[in-house]
CSV table of C-alpha atoms in Angstrom, one decimal:
chain,number,residue,atom,x,y,z
N,1,MET,CA,-2.0,16.3,-15.8
N,2,LEU,CA,-0.8,14.8,-12.5
N,3,THR,CA,-3.9,13.6,-10.6
N,4,LYS,CA,-4.7,13.6,-6.9
N,5,ARG,CA,-4.3,10.3,-5.2
N,6,ILE,CA,-6.7,8.3,-3.1
N,7,ILE,CA,-4.9,6.0,-0.7
N,8,PRO,CA,-6.6,3.4,1.6
N,9,CYS,CA,-4.5,2.5,4.6
N,10,LEU,CA,-4.4,-1.0,6.1
N,11,ASP,CA,-3.2,-1.7,9.6
N,12,ILE,CA,-1.3,-5.0,9.7
N,13,LYS,CA,-0.6,-7.2,12.7
N,14,ASN,CA,1.2,-10.5,12.2
N,15,GLY,CA,0.4,-10.4,8.5
N,16,ARG,CA,-3.3,-9.9,9.0
N,17,THR,CA,-5.4,-6.7,8.7
N,18,VAL,CA,-6.8,-5.6,12.0
N,19,LYS,CA,-9.1,-2.9,13.3
N,20,GLY,CA,-12.2,-1.8,11.7
N,21,VAL,CA,-12.5,-3.8,8.6
N,22,ASN,CA,-16.0,-4.8,7.7
N,23,PHE,CA,-16.6,-6.4,4.3
N,24,ARG,CA,-19.5,-8.6,5.1
N,25,ASN,CA,-17.8,-11.7,3.8
N,26,LEU,CA,-17.5,-10.3,0.3
N,27,ILE,CA,-13.8,-11.0,0.6
N,28,ASP,CA,-11.6,-12.2,3.4
N,29,ALA,CA,-11.1,-8.8,4.9
N,30,GLY,CA,-8.5,-10.1,7.3
N,31,ASP,CA,-6.3,-11.0,4.4
N,32,PRO,CA,-4.3,-7.9,3.4
N,33,VAL,CA,-3.6,-9.3,-0.1
N,34,GLU,CA,-7.3,-9.9,-0.9
N,35,LEU,CA,-8.2,-6.5,0.5
N,36,ALA,CA,-5.4,-4.8,-1.5
N,37,LYS,CA,-6.5,-6.5,-4.7
N,38,HIS,CA,-10.1,-5.3,-4.0
N,39,TYR,CA,-9.0,-1.7,-3.6
N,40,ALA,CA,-6.7,-1.8,-6.6
N,41,LYS,CA,-9.6,-3.1,-8.7
N,42,HIS,CA,-11.9,-0.3,-7.5
N,43,GLY,CA,-9.6,2.6,-8.3
N,44,ALA,CA,-7.3,3.1,-5.4
N,45,ASP,CA,-4.2,4.9,-6.6
N,46,GLU,CA,-1.8,3.5,-4.0
N,47,LEU,CA,-1.9,1.6,-0.8
N,48,VAL,CA,-0.3,2.1,2.6
N,49,PHE,CA,0.3,-0.8,4.9
N,50,LEU,CA,1.1,0.1,8.5
N,51,ASP,CA,2.7,-2.7,10.5
N,52,ILE,CA,1.7,-2.6,14.1
N,53,SER,CA,3.2,-5.9,15.0
N,54,ALA,CA,5.1,-5.8,18.2
N,55,THR,CA,7.3,-8.8,17.8
N,56,LEU,CA,10.1,-9.8,15.4
N,57,GLU,CA,8.1,-12.8,14.4
N,58,GLY,CA,5.1,-10.6,13.5
N,59,ARG,CA,7.4,-8.4,11.4
N,60,ASN,CA,8.7,-11.4,9.5
N,61,THR,CA,5.2,-12.4,8.7
N,62,THR,CA,4.6,-8.9,7.4
N,63,LEU,CA,7.6,-9.2,5.2
N,64,GLU,CA,6.0,-12.3,3.6
N,65,MET,CA,2.8,-10.4,3.2
N,66,VAL,CA,4.8,-7.6,1.3
N,67,LEU,CA,6.1,-10.2,-1.1
N,68,LYS,CA,2.6,-11.5,-1.8
N,69,VAL,CA,1.2,-8.0,-2.3
N,70,ALA,CA,4.0,-7.2,-4.7
N,71,GLU,CA,3.3,-10.4,-6.6
N,72,GLN,CA,-0.5,-9.9,-6.9
N,73,VAL,CA,-1.3,-6.2,-6.8
N,74,ASN,CA,-0.6,-4.0,-9.8
N,75,ILE,CA,-0.5,-0.6,-8.1
N,76,PRO,CA,2.2,1.0,-5.9
N,77,PHE,CA,2.3,0.5,-2.1
N,78,THR,CA,4.1,2.0,0.9
N,79,VAL,CA,5.0,0.1,4.0
N,80,GLY,CA,5.5,1.7,7.4
N,81,GLY,CA,5.5,1.0,11.1
N,82,GLY,CA,8.6,0.2,13.1
N,83,VAL,CA,11.1,0.8,10.3
N,84,SER,CA,14.3,2.0,11.8
N,85,SER,CA,17.4,0.8,9.9
N,86,ILE,CA,18.9,0.5,6.4
N,87,GLU,CA,18.5,-3.2,6.7
N,88,ASN,CA,14.7,-2.9,7.4
N,89,VAL,CA,14.3,-0.7,4.4
N,90,ASN,CA,16.5,-2.9,2.2
N,91,CYS,CA,14.4,-6.0,3.1
N,92,LEU,CA,11.1,-4.2,2.5
N,93,LEU,CA,12.2,-2.8,-0.9
N,94,LYS,CA,13.7,-6.1,-1.9
N,95,SER,CA,10.4,-7.8,-1.1
N,96,GLY,CA,8.7,-5.4,-3.5
N,97,ALA,CA,7.5,-2.4,-1.5
N,98,ASP,CA,7.6,0.8,-3.6
N,99,LYS,CA,8.0,3.3,-0.8
N,100,ILE,CA,8.9,3.1,2.9
N,101,ALA,CA,7.4,5.3,5.6
N,102,ILE,CA,9.5,6.2,8.7
N,103,ASN,CA,8.3,8.1,11.7
N,104,SER,CA,9.7,7.7,15.2
N,105,SER,CA,13.0,6.5,14.0
N,106,ALA,CA,13.5,9.7,12.0
N,107,ILE,CA,12.7,11.8,15.0
N,108,LYS,CA,15.2,9.9,17.2
N,109,ASN,CA,17.8,9.9,14.5
N,110,PRO,CA,17.1,12.6,11.8
N,111,CYS,CA,20.3,11.5,9.9
N,112,LEU,CA,18.5,8.3,9.0
N,113,ILE,CA,16.5,10.3,6.5
N,114,ASN,CA,19.7,11.5,4.8
N,115,VAL,CA,21.2,8.0,4.8
N,116,LEU,CA,18.1,6.3,3.4
N,117,SER,CA,17.4,8.8,0.7
N,118,GLU,CA,21.0,8.7,-0.5
N,119,LYS,CA,21.1,5.0,-0.5
N,120,PHE,CA,17.7,4.2,-1.9
N,121,GLY,CA,16.6,7.5,-3.5
N,122,SER,CA,14.3,10.2,-2.2
N,123,GLN,CA,11.4,8.9,-4.2
N,124,CYS,CA,11.0,5.9,-2.0
N,125,ILE,CA,11.4,7.6,1.4
N,126,THR,CA,8.2,8.9,2.9
N,127,VAL,CA,8.3,10.6,6.3
N,128,ALA,CA,5.2,10.2,8.3
N,129,ILE,CA,4.5,12.9,10.8
N,130,ASP,CA,1.8,12.7,13.6
N,131,ALA,CA,1.0,16.1,15.0
N,132,LYS,CA,-1.5,17.6,17.4
N,133,ARG,CA,-2.6,21.2,17.7
N,134,ILE,CA,-2.2,22.2,21.3
N,135,ASN,CA,-2.5,25.9,22.3
N,136,LYS,CA,-2.5,27.0,18.7
N,137,LYS,CA,0.8,25.2,18.1
N,138,TRP,CA,1.3,22.0,16.1
N,139,THR,CA,3.4,19.6,18.2
N,140,VAL,CA,4.9,16.5,16.7
N,141,PHE,CA,4.3,13.2,18.5
N,142,MET,CA,6.2,9.9,18.3
N,143,ALA,CA,5.6,6.3,19.1
N,144,GLY,CA,2.2,6.0,17.5
N,145,GLY,CA,1.1,9.4,18.9
N,146,THR,CA,1.8,8.5,22.5
N,147,ILE,CA,4.9,10.7,23.2
N,148,PRO,CA,5.0,14.4,22.5
N,149,THR,CA,8.3,15.9,21.2
N,150,SER,CA,9.7,19.4,21.2
N,151,LEU,CA,9.3,19.6,17.5
N,152,ASN,CA,6.9,21.9,15.7
N,153,LEU,CA,5.1,20.4,12.7
N,154,PHE,CA,6.2,23.0,10.1
N,155,ASP,CA,9.9,23.2,11.2
N,156,TRP,CA,10.1,19.4,11.3
N,157,ALA,CA,8.5,19.1,7.8
N,158,LYS,CA,11.1,21.6,6.4
N,159,GLU,CA,13.9,19.7,8.0
N,160,VAL,CA,12.6,16.4,6.7
N,161,GLU,CA,12.5,17.8,3.2
N,162,GLN,CA,16.0,19.2,3.4
N,163,ARG,CA,17.3,15.9,4.6
N,164,GLY,CA,16.0,14.2,1.5
N,165,ALA,CA,12.5,12.8,2.1
N,166,GLY,CA,10.5,12.4,-1.1
N,167,GLU,CA,7.1,12.9,0.5
N,168,ILE,CA,5.3,13.7,3.8
N,169,LEU,CA,2.4,11.8,5.2
N,170,PHE,CA,0.8,14.2,7.7
N,171,THR,CA,-1.7,12.8,10.2
N,172,SER,CA,-3.6,15.3,12.3
N,173,MET,CA,-4.2,13.6,15.7
N,174,ASN,CA,-6.9,16.2,16.4
N,175,ASN,CA,-8.9,15.0,13.4
N,176,ASP,CA,-8.0,11.3,13.3
N,177,GLY,CA,-10.9,8.9,14.0
N,178,ILE,CA,-13.6,11.5,14.4
N,179,LYS,CA,-14.7,11.9,10.8
N,180,THR,CA,-15.0,15.7,10.8
N,181,GLY,CA,-12.7,16.4,7.9
N,182,PHE,CA,-8.9,16.8,7.4
N,183,ALA,CA,-6.8,19.5,9.0
N,184,ASN,CA,-7.0,21.7,6.0
N,185,VAL,CA,-5.5,24.9,7.4
N,186,ALA,CA,-2.4,23.1,8.6
N,187,LEU,CA,-2.2,21.2,5.3
N,188,ALA,CA,-2.4,24.4,3.2
N,189,LYS,CA,0.4,25.9,5.4
N,190,LEU,CA,2.5,22.8,4.9
N,191,THR,CA,2.2,23.2,1.1
N,192,LYS,CA,3.5,26.7,1.4
N,193,VAL,CA,6.6,25.7,3.5
N,194,ILE,CA,7.7,22.6,1.6
N,195,ASN,CA,8.0,21.6,-2.0
N,196,ILE,CA,7.5,17.8,-1.9
N,197,PRO,CA,4.2,15.9,-2.2
N,198,ILE,CA,1.9,15.8,0.9
N,199,ILE,CA,-0.5,13.1,1.8
N,200,ALA,CA,-3.3,14.2,4.1
N,201,SER,CA,-4.4,11.8,6.8
N,202,GLY,CA,-6.8,11.8,9.6
N,203,GLY,CA,-10.5,12.9,9.6
N,204,ALA,CA,-12.1,11.6,6.5
N,205,GLY,CA,-15.8,11.0,7.0
N,206,THR,CA,-17.5,12.2,3.8
N,207,VAL,CA,-16.9,12.9,0.2
N,208,GLN,CA,-16.9,16.6,0.9
N,209,HIS,CA,-13.9,16.1,3.3
N,210,PHE,CA,-11.8,14.8,0.5
N,211,ILE,CA,-12.9,17.7,-1.8
N,212,ASP,CA,-11.8,20.1,0.9
N,213,ALA,CA,-8.5,18.3,1.5
N,214,PHE,CA,-7.6,18.9,-2.1
N,215,LYS,CA,-9.2,22.3,-2.7
N,216,ILE,CA,-8.6,24.0,0.7
N,217,GLY,CA,-5.8,21.8,2.1
N,218,LYS,CA,-4.0,21.7,-1.3
N,219,SER,CA,-2.8,18.2,-0.6
N,220,ASP,CA,-1.5,15.9,-3.3
N,221,ALA,CA,-3.1,12.8,-1.9
N,222,ALA,CA,-5.6,11.8,0.8
N,223,LEU,CA,-5.4,8.7,2.9
N,224,ALA,CA,-8.2,7.1,4.9
N,225,ALA,CA,-8.9,3.8,6.5
N,226,SER,CA,-12.3,3.2,8.1
N,227,VAL,CA,-14.5,5.1,5.6
N,228,PHE,CA,-13.2,2.7,3.0
N,229,HIS,CA,-13.0,-0.4,5.2
N,230,PHE,CA,-16.6,0.0,6.4
N,231,LYS,CA,-17.8,0.9,2.9
N,232,ASP,CA,-19.1,4.3,4.0
N,233,ILE,CA,-17.5,5.6,0.8
N,234,SER,CA,-16.6,3.6,-2.3
N,235,ILE,CA,-13.4,4.7,-4.0
N,236,SER,CA,-14.9,4.7,-7.5
N,237,GLU,CA,-17.8,6.8,-6.4
N,238,LEU,CA,-15.6,9.2,-4.5
N,239,LYS,CA,-13.3,9.7,-7.5
N,240,LYS,CA,-16.4,10.4,-9.8
N,241,GLU,CA,-17.5,13.1,-7.3
N,242,LEU,CA,-14.0,14.6,-7.1
N,243,LYS,CA,-14.0,14.8,-10.9
N,244,LYS,CA,-17.3,16.6,-10.9
N,245,ASN,CA,-15.7,19.1,-8.6
N,246,GLN,CA,-12.9,19.7,-11.0
N,247,ILE,CA,-10.3,17.8,-9.1
N,248,PRO,CA,-8.1,15.8,-11.4
N,249,VAL,CA,-8.3,12.1,-10.7
N,250,ARG,CA,-7.5,8.9,-12.5
N,251,LEU,CA,-10.8,7.2,-13.5
M,1,MET,CA,11.1,-16.7,-25.8
M,2,THR,CA,13.6,-15.8,-23.1
M,3,LEU,CA,13.2,-12.6,-21.0
M,4,VAL,CA,16.0,-11.3,-18.9
M,5,ILE,CA,15.8,-8.5,-16.3
M,6,ILE,CA,19.2,-6.9,-15.8
M,7,ASP,CA,20.0,-7.3,-12.1
M,8,TYR,CA,22.8,-4.9,-11.1
M,9,GLY,CA,21.7,-4.4,-7.5
M,10,ILE,CA,19.7,-1.2,-8.2
M,11,GLY,CA,16.0,-1.1,-8.1
M,12,ASN,CA,12.8,-2.8,-8.5
M,13,THR,CA,13.7,-6.1,-10.2
M,14,LYS,CA,11.2,-8.0,-8.1
M,15,SER,CA,8.3,-5.8,-9.0
M,16,VAL,CA,9.1,-6.1,-12.7
M,17,GLN,CA,9.5,-9.8,-12.5
M,18,PHE,CA,6.1,-10.1,-10.7
M,19,ALA,CA,4.4,-8.0,-13.2
M,20,PHE,CA,5.6,-10.3,-16.0
M,21,LYS,CA,4.5,-13.3,-14.0
M,22,ARG,CA,1.0,-11.7,-13.8
M,23,ILE,CA,0.8,-11.6,-17.6
M,24,GLY,CA,2.0,-15.2,-17.8
M,25,LYS,CA,5.7,-14.7,-18.6
M,26,GLU,CA,8.6,-15.9,-16.5
M,27,ALA,CA,11.5,-13.5,-16.4
M,28,VAL,CA,15.1,-14.4,-15.3
M,29,LEU,CA,17.1,-12.0,-13.2
M,30,SER,CA,20.7,-11.8,-14.4
M,31,SER,CA,23.9,-9.8,-14.4
M,32,ASN,CA,25.7,-12.2,-16.7
M,33,PRO,CA,26.7,-10.5,-19.9
M,34,ARG,CA,26.4,-13.7,-22.0
M,35,GLU,CA,23.0,-14.5,-20.6
M,36,ILE,CA,21.8,-10.9,-21.3
M,37,GLU,CA,23.2,-10.9,-24.8
M,38,GLN,CA,21.4,-14.2,-25.6
M,39,ALA,CA,18.0,-13.3,-24.3
M,40,ASP,CA,15.2,-12.5,-26.7
M,41,ARG,CA,14.0,-9.5,-24.7
M,42,VAL,CA,15.9,-7.5,-22.1
M,43,ILE,CA,14.5,-5.2,-19.3
M,44,PHE,CA,16.8,-2.6,-17.9
M,45,PRO,CA,15.1,-1.4,-14.6
M,46,GLY,CA,16.3,1.0,-12.0
M,47,VAL,CA,15.2,3.3,-9.2
M,48,GLY,CA,17.5,5.4,-7.1
M,49,GLU,CA,20.4,7.7,-7.9
M,50,ALA,CA,22.1,7.9,-11.3
M,51,SER,CA,25.9,8.0,-10.5
M,52,SER,CA,25.8,5.0,-8.2
M,53,ALA,CA,23.7,3.1,-10.7
M,54,ILE,CA,26.3,3.8,-13.4
M,55,LYS,CA,29.0,2.7,-11.0
M,56,ALA,CA,27.1,-0.6,-10.3
M,57,LEU,CA,26.8,-1.2,-14.1
M,58,LYS,CA,30.5,-0.5,-14.7
M,59,LYS,CA,31.5,-2.9,-11.9
M,60,LYS,CA,29.7,-5.7,-13.8
M,61,LYS,CA,31.0,-4.4,-17.2
M,62,LEU,CA,27.4,-4.0,-18.3
M,63,ASP,CA,28.0,-0.4,-19.4
M,64,LYS,CA,29.7,-1.9,-22.5
M,65,VAL,CA,27.2,-4.7,-23.0
M,66,ILE,CA,23.9,-2.8,-22.9
M,67,PRO,CA,24.5,-0.3,-25.7
M,68,GLN,CA,25.5,-3.2,-28.0
M,69,LEU,CA,22.4,-5.3,-27.5
M,70,LYS,CA,20.5,-6.2,-30.7
M,71,GLN,CA,17.2,-7.5,-29.3
M,72,PRO,CA,14.3,-5.3,-28.0
M,73,VAL,CA,15.5,-3.6,-24.7
M,74,LEU,CA,13.2,-1.7,-22.4
M,75,GLY,CA,14.6,0.7,-19.9
M,76,ILE,CA,12.3,1.6,-17.0
M,77,CYS,CA,12.5,4.9,-15.0
M,78,LEU,CA,16.2,5.3,-14.0
M,79,GLY,CA,17.0,2.5,-16.6
M,80,MET,CA,15.6,4.8,-19.3
M,81,GLN,CA,17.5,7.8,-18.0
M,82,LEU,CA,20.8,5.9,-17.9
M,83,LEU,CA,20.3,5.1,-21.6
M,84,CYS,CA,20.4,8.8,-22.4
M,85,ASN,CA,23.5,11.1,-23.0
M,86,THR,CA,23.9,12.7,-19.7
M,87,THR,CA,21.9,13.4,-16.5
M,88,GLN,CA,22.0,16.4,-14.3
M,89,GLU,CA,21.8,14.1,-11.3
M,90,ASN,CA,25.3,14.4,-9.9
M,91,LYS,CA,26.5,15.3,-13.5
M,92,THR,CA,26.5,11.7,-14.6
M,93,LYS,CA,27.4,10.5,-18.1
M,94,GLY,CA,24.9,8.0,-19.4
M,95,LEU,CA,25.2,5.2,-21.9
M,96,GLY,CA,24.4,7.5,-24.9
M,97,VAL,CA,21.8,5.3,-26.7
M,98,PHE,CA,19.2,8.0,-26.7
M,99,ASN,CA,20.4,11.4,-28.0
M,100,VAL,CA,18.8,13.4,-25.2
M,101,ASP,CA,19.8,14.8,-21.8
M,102,ILE,CA,18.1,14.4,-18.4
M,103,LYS,CA,17.2,17.5,-16.4
M,104,ARG,CA,15.8,18.1,-12.9
M,105,PHE,CA,12.3,19.6,-12.4
M,106,SER,CA,12.7,23.2,-11.2
M,107,LYS,CA,11.5,24.6,-7.9
M,108,LYS,CA,8.3,25.7,-9.6
M,109,VAL,CA,6.8,22.3,-9.2
M,110,LYS,CA,7.0,19.7,-6.4
M,111,ALA,CA,9.7,17.1,-7.0
M,112,PRO,CA,9.5,14.2,-7.0
M,113,GLN,CA,6.5,14.0,-9.2
M,114,ILE,CA,4.6,11.2,-7.5
M,115,GLY,CA,1.4,9.7,-8.9
M,116,TRP,CA,-0.7,9.0,-12.0
M,117,ASN,CA,-0.3,11.2,-15.0
M,118,THR,CA,-1.3,10.8,-18.7
M,119,ILE,CA,0.7,9.8,-21.7
M,120,THR,CA,0.0,11.4,-25.1
M,121,ASN,CA,1.4,11.6,-28.6
M,122,LEU,CA,1.9,7.8,-28.6
M,123,LYS,CA,4.1,6.8,-31.5
M,124,SER,CA,5.2,3.2,-31.2
M,125,ASN,CA,3.9,-0.3,-31.3
M,126,LEU,CA,4.9,-0.4,-27.6
M,127,PHE,CA,1.6,1.4,-27.1
M,128,LYS,CA,-0.5,-0.7,-29.5
M,129,GLY,CA,-4.1,-0.8,-28.2
M,130,ILE,CA,-3.3,1.9,-25.6
M,131,ASN,CA,-5.4,5.1,-25.8
M,132,SER,CA,-3.8,8.5,-25.7
M,133,ASN,CA,-4.4,10.1,-22.2
M,134,SER,CA,-4.1,6.7,-20.5
M,135,PHE,CA,-2.8,7.0,-16.9
M,136,MET,CA,0.6,5.7,-15.9
M,137,TYR,CA,2.3,5.8,-12.5
M,138,PHE,CA,5.3,8.1,-12.2
M,139,VAL,CA,7.9,8.6,-9.4
M,140,HIS,CA,10.8,10.8,-10.5
M,141,SER,CA,12.6,14.2,-10.0
M,142,TYR,CA,14.4,14.1,-13.3
M,143,TYR,CA,13.0,13.9,-16.8
M,144,ALA,CA,14.0,13.6,-20.5
M,145,LEU,CA,13.6,16.7,-22.6
M,146,ASP,CA,11.2,16.4,-25.5
M,147,CYS,CA,13.1,15.2,-28.6
M,148,MET,CA,13.1,13.4,-31.9
M,149,GLU,CA,13.2,10.1,-30.1
M,150,ALA,CA,10.2,10.7,-28.0
M,151,ILE,CA,7.3,8.2,-28.5
M,152,ALA,CA,5.1,9.6,-25.7
M,153,ASN,CA,4.8,12.9,-23.8
M,154,THR,CA,3.6,13.8,-20.3
M,155,TYR,CA,3.0,17.2,-18.9
M,156,TYR,CA,4.6,18.2,-15.6
M,157,GLU,CA,6.2,21.6,-15.6
M,158,TYR,CA,7.1,20.8,-19.2
M,159,ASN,CA,5.7,18.5,-21.9
M,160,PHE,CA,8.6,16.1,-21.4
M,161,ALA,CA,9.4,12.9,-23.1
M,162,SER,CA,7.9,10.1,-21.0
M,163,ALA,CA,8.9,7.4,-23.5
M,164,LEU,CA,11.8,7.1,-26.0
M,165,GLN,CA,12.7,4.8,-28.8
M,166,LYS,CA,15.7,4.4,-31.0
M,167,ASP,CA,16.0,1.2,-33.1
M,168,ASN,CA,15.7,-1.7,-30.8
M,169,PHE,CA,15.9,0.4,-27.6
M,170,TYR,CA,12.8,1.6,-25.7
M,171,GLY,CA,12.6,3.6,-22.6
M,172,VAL,CA,9.7,4.6,-20.3
M,173,GLN,CA,9.9,7.1,-17.5
M,174,PHE,CA,6.8,5.7,-15.8
M,175,HIS,CA,6.4,2.3,-14.1
M,176,PRO,CA,4.4,-0.1,-16.4
M,177,GLU,CA,4.9,-2.7,-13.7
M,178,LYS,CA,2.9,-0.6,-11.2
M,179,SER,CA,0.4,1.0,-13.7
M,180,SER,CA,-2.5,-1.4,-13.4
M,181,LEU,CA,-3.9,-3.1,-16.5
M,182,VAL,CA,-2.7,-0.4,-18.9
M,183,GLY,CA,0.9,-1.0,-17.7
M,184,GLU,CA,0.5,-4.7,-18.1
M,185,GLN,CA,-0.7,-4.2,-21.7
M,186,ILE,CA,2.5,-2.3,-22.4
M,187,LEU,CA,4.6,-5.1,-21.0
M,188,LYS,CA,2.6,-7.6,-23.2
M,189,ASN,CA,3.3,-5.4,-26.2
M,190,PHE,CA,7.0,-5.3,-25.4
M,191,LEU,CA,7.0,-9.1,-25.6
M,192,THR,CA,5.4,-9.1,-29.1
M,193,LEU,CA,7.6,-6.3,-30.7
């Protein structure tokens, strides 16, 4: 049986992990490769690296990091953040990334989804969608959640699927960072309107939140950052709890 | 022992090469027919779309070379699918090593299947020391029908053939190079077949 995935997300700047990583010197938490190995060993099913470097130099450092992760980590990983061209994707895949996440570039140029999925295969193209519920409507945002668009979450998700994306990474901006649970109602609705896997993101604070994301939100995977980085929740304990709650997981 | 990963411009050659490096085996990337023929073990990887992959093989005349190989050959993911008779993906004719066709998952399930699923009915030395119901990492929208040549099954919409064997040819739908320690054990087993 296909299992539900638990995915730690690492923010990367100039080849180092940044923001909210607290491992009390157990490992060099600033080193993404060490952190990735740690998570892989403790039962993470996949990893997501989000490159927040602003400079070309920073991006090249990240490319070197991707190569090192591919060399040393034996589970799949996705790289996103600032990916906007065939050439970007080609470099990242050639360096050993398994999947690529695109976000703003897909909004600016939706044809990019078609081009990338035809060239590299749908299975490696994840479209990340940041959306916020405003006046009962889910509005899609771009540029790291700073610029609202005219797109509605559900319509955009459908279009993204039709254009060939293999997976959607949906971050609820209302839930992100406040640890009150995932946006389960929106997630469950997404599952009804599209037929590709959905990764839930934004809001993880407790084990129960993950249970709800799978049981109520019907998501295929759940992504979180700080609860794992600050060791509020250990991945192996989380997966044991999920199993107790009849959610299929890899143990 | 020499290990060659067929490099025809399609897919995850680097990940496969790194996985072998982690288990202490250097692998050479090559598209040279002579070098491939002379290797002790051959990996035929692939991710992406079937018809363009077959085109890339033909361009390098590897479509004739691969089915004639005598040493153990392991097709991974699209590599396995291309070793079959036909695939529904853009109605592509495969290399015909495995006597089975590749179909697409129906709309009843999400496609691609992405994630960790179990392998059962293990029937080959490729899985020596591997328990039934071990988890492997899958990313695919097309699958091989269950058949005589199946050496492992996985359930997703159907109980499909997640690994195949015929003579010296082996194929796995999942990614052993991304399947943690169990995947690495399968790669080790391949080297000792």
